[in-house]
Amino acid sequence: MSAEDKKSGVEEAVGNIQQLSAAQLSEIQNLLLRGAPLGAAAEEKSGAVKPTPTYSTFSDLTVEVGQTCPLITCPRCPSKICLSGAATFTSVEMKMGRYRVDGPEEEVLSKFWLLTSLMAFENIGVSHMVDKVKFLSCADCEVGPIGWHNITDNTKYYIAAERVRYVE
């Protein structure tokens, strides 16, 4: 985060605090004194309600080759893997390791979202290389493998369509 971004964030926070009444500030102070995190205390007293996202699975989608993706998230935690439109649907076969404890040791998958740059991801973890392939996982909770990347082509990163969630 650049110094300019930090300054902008601080200015926005100060503006939000200045809009609170003295009673609201007193309530936030009391929450903080009882050990509530700053963000939670401010959200509770400001009345801001975050909408609960509606998640769906790949089987809920109607997708054709070449179509762009909806917002893709980790199947376990709320971390964003990539934003809507950042990847295109493609069909390519890849043998991937176990994803679920009760699943097969390996399975061949053929439905993937293709991203053309590592920078197109919002959040992704990358494994050590195995036979010129690096497997992808959630960088926050490390669930995976949810995708793969062959190091011989730095323009193709694949996310397994059936191993992630989607936000509508």
mmCIF file with all atom_site columns, C-alpha atoms in Angstrom:
data_model
loop_
_atom_site.group_PDB
_atom_site.id
_atom_site.type_symbol
_atom_site.label_atom_id
_atom_site.label_alt_id
_atom_site.label_comp_id
_atom_site.label_asym_id
_atom_site.label_entity_id
_atom_site.label_seq_id
_atom_site.pdbx_PDB_ins_code
_atom_site.Cartn_x
_atom_site.Cartn_y
_atom_site.Cartn_z
_atom_site.occupancy
_atom_site.B_iso_or_equiv
_atom_site.pdbx_formal_charge
_atom_site.auth_seq_id
_atom_site.auth_comp_id
_atom_site.auth_asym_id
_atom_site.auth_atom_id
_atom_site.pdbx_PDB_model_num
ATOM 1   C CA . MET A 1 1   ? 0.000   0.000   0.000   1.00 0.00 ? 1   MET A CA 1
ATOM 2   C CA . SER A 1 2   ? 1.467   3.329   -1.037  1.00 0.00 ? 2   SER A CA 1
ATOM 3   C CA . ALA A 1 3   ? 1.827   6.299   1.277   1.00 0.00 ? 3   ALA A CA 1
ATOM 4   C CA . GLU A 1 4   ? -0.824  8.145   -0.759  1.00 0.00 ? 4   GLU A CA 1
ATOM 5   C CA . ASP A 1 5   ? -3.281  5.229   -0.336  1.00 0.00 ? 5   ASP A CA 1
ATOM 6   C CA . LYS A 1 6   ? -2.633  5.157   3.421   1.00 0.00 ? 6   LYS A CA 1
ATOM 7   C CA . LYS A 1 7   ? -3.173  8.912   3.662   1.00 0.00 ? 7   LYS A CA 1
ATOM 8   C CA . SER A 1 8   ? -6.430  8.625   1.730   1.00 0.00 ? 8   SER A CA 1
ATOM 9   C CA . GLY A 1 9   ? -7.615  5.809   4.019   1.00 0.00 ? 9   GLY A CA 1
ATOM 10  C CA . VAL A 1 10  ? -6.802  7.830   7.141   1.00 0.00 ? 10  VAL A CA 1
ATOM 11  C CA . GLU A 1 11  ? -8.621  10.882  5.761   1.00 0.00 ? 11  GLU A CA 1
ATOM 12  C CA . GLU A 1 12  ? -11.694 8.743   5.003   1.00 0.00 ? 12  GLU A CA 1
ATOM 13  C CA . ALA A 1 13  ? -11.658 7.241   8.515   1.00 0.00 ? 13  ALA A CA 1
ATOM 14  C CA . VAL A 1 14  ? -11.358 10.697  10.101  1.00 0.00 ? 14  VAL A CA 1
ATOM 15  C CA . GLY A 1 15  ? -14.296 11.900  8.002   1.00 0.00 ? 15  GLY A CA 1
ATOM 16  C CA . ASN A 1 16  ? -16.407 8.949   9.127   1.00 0.00 ? 16  ASN A CA 1
ATOM 17  C CA . ILE A 1 17  ? -15.539 9.566   12.787  1.00 0.00 ? 17  ILE A CA 1
ATOM 18  C CA . GLN A 1 18  ? -16.414 13.270  12.502  1.00 0.00 ? 18  GLN A CA 1
ATOM 19  C CA . GLN A 1 19  ? -19.925 12.319  11.349  1.00 0.00 ? 19  GLN A CA 1
ATOM 20  C CA . LEU A 1 20  ? -20.626 10.345  14.536  1.00 0.00 ? 20  LEU A CA 1
ATOM 21  C CA . SER A 1 21  ? -22.489 11.989  17.401  1.00 0.00 ? 21  SER A CA 1
ATOM 22  C CA . ALA A 1 22  ? -20.974 12.348  20.862  1.00 0.00 ? 22  ALA A CA 1
ATOM 23  C CA . ALA A 1 23  ? -23.278 9.588   22.147  1.00 0.00 ? 23  ALA A CA 1
ATOM 24  C CA . GLN A 1 24  ? -22.151 7.209   19.372  1.00 0.00 ? 24  GLN A CA 1
ATOM 25  C CA . LEU A 1 25  ? -18.486 7.960   20.117  1.00 0.00 ? 25  LEU A CA 1
ATOM 26  C CA . SER A 1 26  ? -19.082 7.292   23.809  1.00 0.00 ? 26  SER A CA 1
ATOM 27  C CA . GLU A 1 27  ? -20.696 3.925   23.001  1.00 0.00 ? 27  GLU A CA 1
ATOM 28  C CA . ILE A 1 28  ? -17.764 2.988   20.740  1.00 0.00 ? 28  ILE A CA 1
ATOM 29  C CA . GLN A 1 29  ? -15.338 3.938   23.502  1.00 0.00 ? 29  GLN A CA 1
ATOM 30  C CA . ASN A 1 30  ? -17.219 1.708   25.958  1.00 0.00 ? 30  ASN A CA 1
ATOM 31  C CA . LEU A 1 31  ? -17.147 -1.208  23.493  1.00 0.00 ? 31  LEU A CA 1
ATOM 32  C CA . LEU A 1 32  ? -13.401 -0.751  23.002  1.00 0.00 ? 32  LEU A CA 1
ATOM 33  C CA . LEU A 1 33  ? -12.808 -0.642  26.757  1.00 0.00 ? 33  LEU A CA 1
ATOM 34  C CA . ARG A 1 34  ? -14.610 -4.001  26.998  1.00 0.00 ? 34  ARG A CA 1
ATOM 35  C CA . GLY A 1 35  ? -12.190 -5.453  24.430  1.00 0.00 ? 35  GLY A CA 1
ATOM 36  C CA . ALA A 1 36  ? -14.152 -5.263  21.159  1.00 0.00 ? 36  ALA A CA 1
ATOM 37  C CA . PRO A 1 37  ? -11.987 -4.844  18.020  1.00 0.00 ? 37  PRO A CA 1
ATOM 38  C CA . LEU A 1 38  ? -12.011 -1.311  16.596  1.00 0.00 ? 38  LEU A CA 1
ATOM 39  C CA . GLY A 1 39  ? -13.661 -2.289  13.294  1.00 0.00 ? 39  GLY A CA 1
ATOM 40  C CA . ALA A 1 40  ? -16.423 -4.272  14.996  1.00 0.00 ? 40  ALA A CA 1
ATOM 41  C CA . ALA A 1 41  ? -17.124 -1.484  17.487  1.00 0.00 ? 41  ALA A CA 1
ATOM 42  C CA . ALA A 1 42  ? -17.386 1.171   14.790  1.00 0.00 ? 42  ALA A CA 1
ATOM 43  C CA . GLU A 1 43  ? -19.588 -0.994  12.530  1.00 0.00 ? 43  GLU A CA 1
ATOM 44  C CA . GLU A 1 44  ? -21.930 -1.892  15.388  1.00 0.00 ? 44  GLU A CA 1
ATOM 45  C CA . LYS A 1 45  ? -22.501 1.737   16.375  1.00 0.00 ? 45  LYS A CA 1
ATOM 46  C CA . SER A 1 46  ? -22.609 3.237   12.877  1.00 0.00 ? 46  SER A CA 1
ATOM 47  C CA . GLY A 1 47  ? -25.519 0.996   11.974  1.00 0.00 ? 47  GLY A CA 1
ATOM 48  C CA . ALA A 1 48  ? -23.701 -0.215  8.861   1.00 0.00 ? 48  ALA A CA 1
ATOM 49  C CA . VAL A 1 49  ? -25.012 -3.620  7.911   1.00 0.00 ? 49  VAL A CA 1
ATOM 50  C CA . LYS A 1 50  ? -22.942 -5.698  5.538   1.00 0.00 ? 50  LYS A CA 1
ATOM 51  C CA . PRO A 1 51  ? -25.106 -7.802  3.236   1.00 0.00 ? 51  PRO A CA 1
ATOM 52  C CA . THR A 1 52  ? -24.520 -11.531 3.547   1.00 0.00 ? 52  THR A CA 1
ATOM 53  C CA . PRO A 1 53  ? -23.236 -12.840 0.207   1.00 0.00 ? 53  PRO A CA 1
ATOM 54  C CA . THR A 1 54  ? -25.141 -15.603 -1.554  1.00 0.00 ? 54  THR A CA 1
ATOM 55  C CA . TYR A 1 55  ? -22.766 -18.400 -2.509  1.00 0.00 ? 55  TYR A CA 1
ATOM 56  C CA . SER A 1 56  ? -23.314 -20.925 -5.251  1.00 0.00 ? 56  SER A CA 1
ATOM 57  C CA . THR A 1 57  ? -21.414 -23.882 -6.693  1.00 0.00 ? 57  THR A CA 1
ATOM 58  C CA . PHE A 1 58  ? -20.389 -24.594 -10.255 1.00 0.00 ? 58  PHE A CA 1
ATOM 59  C CA . SER A 1 59  ? -23.367 -26.900 -10.734 1.00 0.00 ? 59  SER A CA 1
ATOM 60  C CA . ASP A 1 60  ? -25.641 -23.873 -10.122 1.00 0.00 ? 60  ASP A CA 1
ATOM 61  C CA . LEU A 1 61  ? -24.101 -21.970 -13.070 1.00 0.00 ? 61  LEU A CA 1
ATOM 62  C CA . THR A 1 62  ? -24.743 -22.198 -16.801 1.00 0.00 ? 62  THR A CA 1
ATOM 63  C CA . VAL A 1 63  ? -21.356 -21.663 -18.417 1.00 0.00 ? 63  VAL A CA 1
ATOM 64  C CA . GLU A 1 64  ? -19.984 -21.958 -21.943 1.00 0.00 ? 64  GLU A CA 1
ATOM 65  C CA . VAL A 1 65  ? -16.358 -22.020 -23.129 1.00 0.00 ? 65  VAL A CA 1
ATOM 66  C CA . GLY A 1 66  ? -15.076 -18.449 -23.469 1.00 0.00 ? 66  GLY A CA 1
ATOM 67  C CA . GLN A 1 67  ? -17.554 -16.983 -20.968 1.00 0.00 ? 67  GLN A CA 1
ATOM 68  C CA . THR A 1 68  ? -16.125 -14.774 -18.217 1.00 0.00 ? 68  THR A CA 1
ATOM 69  C CA . CYS A 1 69  ? -16.362 -15.721 -14.564 1.00 0.00 ? 69  CYS A CA 1
ATOM 70  C CA . PRO A 1 70  ? -18.489 -14.368 -11.735 1.00 0.00 ? 70  PRO A CA 1
ATOM 71  C CA . LEU A 1 71  ? -16.761 -13.397 -8.471  1.00 0.00 ? 71  LEU A CA 1
ATOM 72  C CA . ILE A 1 72  ? -14.839 -16.507 -7.360  1.00 0.00 ? 72  ILE A CA 1
ATOM 73  C CA . THR A 1 73  ? -14.167 -17.185 -3.678  1.00 0.00 ? 73  THR A CA 1
ATOM 74  C CA . CYS A 1 74  ? -12.438 -19.826 -1.615  1.00 0.00 ? 74  CYS A CA 1
ATOM 75  C CA . PRO A 1 75  ? -14.652 -22.862 -0.935  1.00 0.00 ? 75  PRO A CA 1
ATOM 76  C CA . ARG A 1 76  ? -13.809 -22.752 2.790   1.00 0.00 ? 76  ARG A CA 1
ATOM 77  C CA . CYS A 1 77  ? -13.304 -19.110 3.802   1.00 0.00 ? 77  CYS A CA 1
ATOM 78  C CA . PRO A 1 78  ? -14.684 -15.815 2.394   1.00 0.00 ? 78  PRO A CA 1
ATOM 79  C CA . SER A 1 79  ? -11.438 -14.845 0.616   1.00 0.00 ? 79  SER A CA 1
ATOM 80  C CA . LYS A 1 80  ? -11.792 -13.633 -2.946  1.00 0.00 ? 80  LYS A CA 1
ATOM 81  C CA . ILE A 1 81  ? -9.801  -15.694 -5.450  1.00 0.00 ? 81  ILE A CA 1
ATOM 82  C CA . CYS A 1 82  ? -10.569 -13.474 -8.455  1.00 0.00 ? 82  CYS A CA 1
ATOM 83  C CA . LEU A 1 83  ? -13.020 -10.752 -9.376  1.00 0.00 ? 83  LEU A CA 1
ATOM 84  C CA . SER A 1 84  ? -15.901 -11.065 -11.799 1.00 0.00 ? 84  SER A CA 1
ATOM 85  C CA . GLY A 1 85  ? -14.676 -11.010 -15.406 1.00 0.00 ? 85  GLY A CA 1
ATOM 86  C CA . ALA A 1 86  ? -11.034 -11.767 -14.513 1.00 0.00 ? 86  ALA A CA 1
ATOM 87  C CA . ALA A 1 87  ? -11.062 -15.289 -15.979 1.00 0.00 ? 87  ALA A CA 1
ATOM 88  C CA . THR A 1 88  ? -12.602 -17.138 -18.914 1.00 0.00 ? 88  THR A CA 1
ATOM 89  C CA . PHE A 1 89  ? -14.056 -20.628 -18.874 1.00 0.00 ? 89  PHE A CA 1
ATOM 90  C CA . THR A 1 90  ? -12.107 -23.310 -20.712 1.00 0.00 ? 90  THR A CA 1
ATOM 91  C CA . SER A 1 91  ? -11.988 -27.066 -21.020 1.00 0.00 ? 91  SER A CA 1
ATOM 92  C CA . VAL A 1 92  ? -8.624  -28.758 -20.506 1.00 0.00 ? 92  VAL A CA 1
ATOM 93  C CA . GLU A 1 93  ? -7.812  -31.999 -18.688 1.00 0.00 ? 93  GLU A CA 1
ATOM 94  C CA . MET A 1 94  ? -5.543  -32.066 -15.651 1.00 0.00 ? 94  MET A CA 1
ATOM 95  C CA . LYS A 1 95  ? -4.917  -34.697 -13.005 1.00 0.00 ? 95  LYS A CA 1
ATOM 96  C CA . MET A 1 96  ? -5.098  -33.074 -9.593  1.00 0.00 ? 96  MET A CA 1
ATOM 97  C CA . GLY A 1 97  ? -4.480  -34.426 -6.112  1.00 0.00 ? 97  GLY A CA 1
ATOM 98  C CA . ARG A 1 98  ? -6.958  -35.018 -3.333  1.00 0.00 ? 98  ARG A CA 1
ATOM 99  C CA . TYR A 1 99  ? -9.174  -32.116 -2.454  1.00 0.00 ? 99  TYR A CA 1
ATOM 100 C CA . ARG A 1 100 ? -11.441 -33.660 0.192   1.00 0.00 ? 100 ARG A CA 1
ATOM 101 C CA . VAL A 1 101 ? -10.451 -36.148 2.876   1.00 0.00 ? 101 VAL A CA 1
ATOM 102 C CA . ASP A 1 102 ? -13.103 -38.586 1.664   1.00 0.00 ? 102 ASP A CA 1
ATOM 103 C CA . GLY A 1 103 ? -12.338 -37.972 -2.045  1.00 0.00 ? 103 GLY A CA 1
ATOM 104 C CA . PRO A 1 104 ? -10.191 -39.963 -4.452  1.00 0.00 ? 104 PRO A CA 1
ATOM 105 C CA . GLU A 1 105 ? -6.392  -39.763 -4.187  1.00 0.00 ? 105 GLU A CA 1
ATOM 106 C CA . GLU A 1 106 ? -6.290  -38.166 -7.659  1.00 0.00 ? 106 GLU A CA 1
ATOM 107 C CA . GLU A 1 107 ? -8.944  -37.122 -10.136 1.00 0.00 ? 107 GLU A CA 1
ATOM 108 C CA . VAL A 1 108 ? -8.956  -35.828 -13.691 1.00 0.00 ? 108 VAL A CA 1
ATOM 109 C CA . LEU A 1 109 ? -10.707 -32.470 -13.976 1.00 0.00 ? 109 LEU A CA 1
ATOM 110 C CA . SER A 1 110 ? -11.660 -30.717 -17.204 1.00 0.00 ? 110 SER A CA 1
ATOM 111 C CA . LYS A 1 111 ? -13.582 -27.560 -16.225 1.00 0.00 ? 111 LYS A CA 1
ATOM 112 C CA . PHE A 1 112 ? -11.341 -24.602 -15.428 1.00 0.00 ? 112 PHE A CA 1
ATOM 113 C CA . TRP A 1 113 ? -11.281 -20.831 -15.251 1.00 0.00 ? 113 TRP A CA 1
ATOM 114 C CA . LEU A 1 114 ? -8.254  -19.460 -17.125 1.00 0.00 ? 114 LEU A CA 1
ATOM 115 C CA . LEU A 1 115 ? -6.436  -16.369 -15.878 1.00 0.00 ? 115 LEU A CA 1
ATOM 116 C CA . THR A 1 116 ? -3.627  -14.918 -17.975 1.00 0.00 ? 116 THR A CA 1
ATOM 117 C CA . SER A 1 117 ? -1.547  -13.359 -15.219 1.00 0.00 ? 117 SER A CA 1
ATOM 118 C CA . LEU A 1 118 ? -0.702  -14.080 -11.613 1.00 0.00 ? 118 LEU A CA 1
ATOM 119 C CA . MET A 1 119 ? -1.579  -10.430 -10.942 1.00 0.00 ? 119 MET A CA 1
ATOM 120 C CA . ALA A 1 120 ? -5.201  -11.112 -12.031 1.00 0.00 ? 120 ALA A CA 1
ATOM 121 C CA . PHE A 1 121 ? -5.772  -12.979 -8.758  1.00 0.00 ? 121 PHE A CA 1
ATOM 122 C CA . GLU A 1 122 ? -7.037  -11.232 -5.655  1.00 0.00 ? 122 GLU A CA 1
ATOM 123 C CA . ASN A 1 123 ? -5.732  -13.952 -3.342  1.00 0.00 ? 123 ASN A CA 1
ATOM 124 C CA . ILE A 1 124 ? -3.837  -17.120 -4.274  1.00 0.00 ? 124 ILE A CA 1
ATOM 125 C CA . GLY A 1 125 ? -1.204  -19.374 -2.776  1.00 0.00 ? 125 GLY A CA 1
ATOM 126 C CA . VAL A 1 126 ? 1.352   -21.193 -4.939  1.00 0.00 ? 126 VAL A CA 1
ATOM 127 C CA . SER A 1 127 ? 2.980   -24.537 -4.068  1.00 0.00 ? 127 SER A CA 1
ATOM 128 C CA . HIS A 1 128 ? 6.463   -25.803 -4.749  1.00 0.00 ? 128 HIS A CA 1
ATOM 129 C CA . MET A 1 129 ? 7.033   -27.180 -8.240  1.00 0.00 ? 129 MET A CA 1
ATOM 130 C CA . VAL A 1 130 ? 6.119   -30.791 -9.047  1.00 0.00 ? 130 VAL A CA 1
ATOM 131 C CA . ASP A 1 131 ? 7.150   -31.846 -12.593 1.00 0.00 ? 131 ASP A CA 1
ATOM 132 C CA . LYS A 1 132 ? 6.996   -28.250 -13.920 1.00 0.00 ? 132 LYS A CA 1
ATOM 133 C CA . VAL A 1 133 ? 3.549   -27.696 -12.349 1.00 0.00 ? 133 VAL A CA 1
ATOM 134 C CA . LYS A 1 134 ? 2.737   -25.466 -9.393  1.00 0.00 ? 134 LYS A CA 1
ATOM 135 C CA . PHE A 1 135 ? -0.565  -26.097 -7.653  1.00 0.00 ? 135 PHE A CA 1
ATOM 136 C CA . LEU A 1 136 ? -2.710  -23.220 -6.406  1.00 0.00 ? 136 LEU A CA 1
ATOM 137 C CA . SER A 1 137 ? -4.490  -22.835 -3.071  1.00 0.00 ? 137 SER A CA 1
ATOM 138 C CA . CYS A 1 138 ? -6.235  -20.188 -0.999  1.00 0.00 ? 138 CYS A CA 1
ATOM 139 C CA . ALA A 1 139 ? -3.558  -17.911 0.449   1.00 0.00 ? 139 ALA A CA 1
ATOM 140 C CA . ASP A 1 140 ? -5.602  -17.321 3.618   1.00 0.00 ? 140 ASP A CA 1
ATOM 141 C CA . CYS A 1 141 ? -6.763  -20.786 4.708   1.00 0.00 ? 141 CYS A CA 1
ATOM 142 C CA . GLU A 1 142 ? -4.524  -22.901 2.427   1.00 0.00 ? 142 GLU A CA 1
ATOM 143 C CA . VAL A 1 143 ? -7.343  -25.143 1.157   1.00 0.00 ? 143 VAL A CA 1
ATOM 144 C CA . GLY A 1 144 ? -6.413  -26.791 -2.108  1.00 0.00 ? 144 GLY A CA 1
ATOM 145 C CA . PRO A 1 145 ? -5.353  -27.645 -4.606  1.00 0.00 ? 145 PRO A CA 1
ATOM 146 C CA . ILE A 1 146 ? -7.921  -25.424 -6.298  1.00 0.00 ? 146 ILE A CA 1
ATOM 147 C CA . GLY A 1 147 ? -5.928  -24.900 -9.466  1.00 0.00 ? 147 GLY A CA 1
ATOM 148 C CA . TRP A 1 148 ? -2.600  -25.235 -11.237 1.00 0.00 ? 148 TRP A CA 1
ATOM 149 C CA . HIS A 1 149 ? 0.026   -23.483 -13.360 1.00 0.00 ? 149 HIS A CA 1
ATOM 150 C CA . ASN A 1 150 ? 2.574   -25.010 -15.728 1.00 0.00 ? 150 ASN A CA 1
ATOM 151 C CA . ILE A 1 151 ? 5.745   -22.931 -15.325 1.00 0.00 ? 151 ILE A CA 1
ATOM 152 C CA . THR A 1 152 ? 6.625   -23.259 -19.024 1.00 0.00 ? 152 THR A CA 1
ATOM 153 C CA . ASP A 1 153 ? 3.785   -20.821 -19.855 1.00 0.00 ? 153 ASP A CA 1
ATOM 154 C CA . ASN A 1 154 ? 3.476   -17.744 -17.631 1.00 0.00 ? 154 ASN A CA 1
ATOM 155 C CA . THR A 1 155 ? 0.233   -16.692 -19.328 1.00 0.00 ? 155 THR A CA 1
ATOM 156 C CA . LYS A 1 156 ? -1.962  -19.564 -18.128 1.00 0.00 ? 156 LYS A CA 1
ATOM 157 C CA . TYR A 1 157 ? -3.210  -20.070 -14.582 1.00 0.00 ? 157 TYR A CA 1
ATOM 158 C CA . TYR A 1 158 ? -6.118  -22.468 -14.104 1.00 0.00 ? 158 TYR A CA 1
ATOM 159 C CA . ILE A 1 159 ? -8.711  -22.538 -11.309 1.00 0.00 ? 159 ILE A CA 1
ATOM 160 C CA . ALA A 1 160 ? -10.772 -25.748 -11.046 1.00 0.00 ? 160 ALA A CA 1
ATOM 161 C CA . ALA A 1 161 ? -14.370 -24.626 -11.572 1.00 0.00 ? 161 ALA A CA 1
ATOM 162 C CA . GLU A 1 162 ? -15.773 -27.337 -9.298  1.00 0.00 ? 162 GLU A CA 1
ATOM 163 C CA . ARG A 1 163 ? -13.395 -26.603 -6.408  1.00 0.00 ? 163 ARG A CA 1
ATOM 164 C CA . VAL A 1 164 ? -14.390 -22.989 -5.682  1.00 0.00 ? 164 VAL A CA 1
ATOM 165 C CA . ARG A 1 165 ? -17.522 -21.006 -4.748  1.00 0.00 ? 165 ARG A CA 1
ATOM 166 C CA . TYR A 1 166 ? -19.207 -18.179 -6.572  1.00 0.00 ? 166 TYR A CA 1
ATOM 167 C CA . VAL A 1 167 ? -20.854 -15.012 -5.259  1.00 0.00 ? 167 VAL A CA 1
ATOM 168 C CA . GLU A 1 168 ? -24.041 -13.818 -6.934  1.00 0.00 ? 168 GLU A CA 1
#
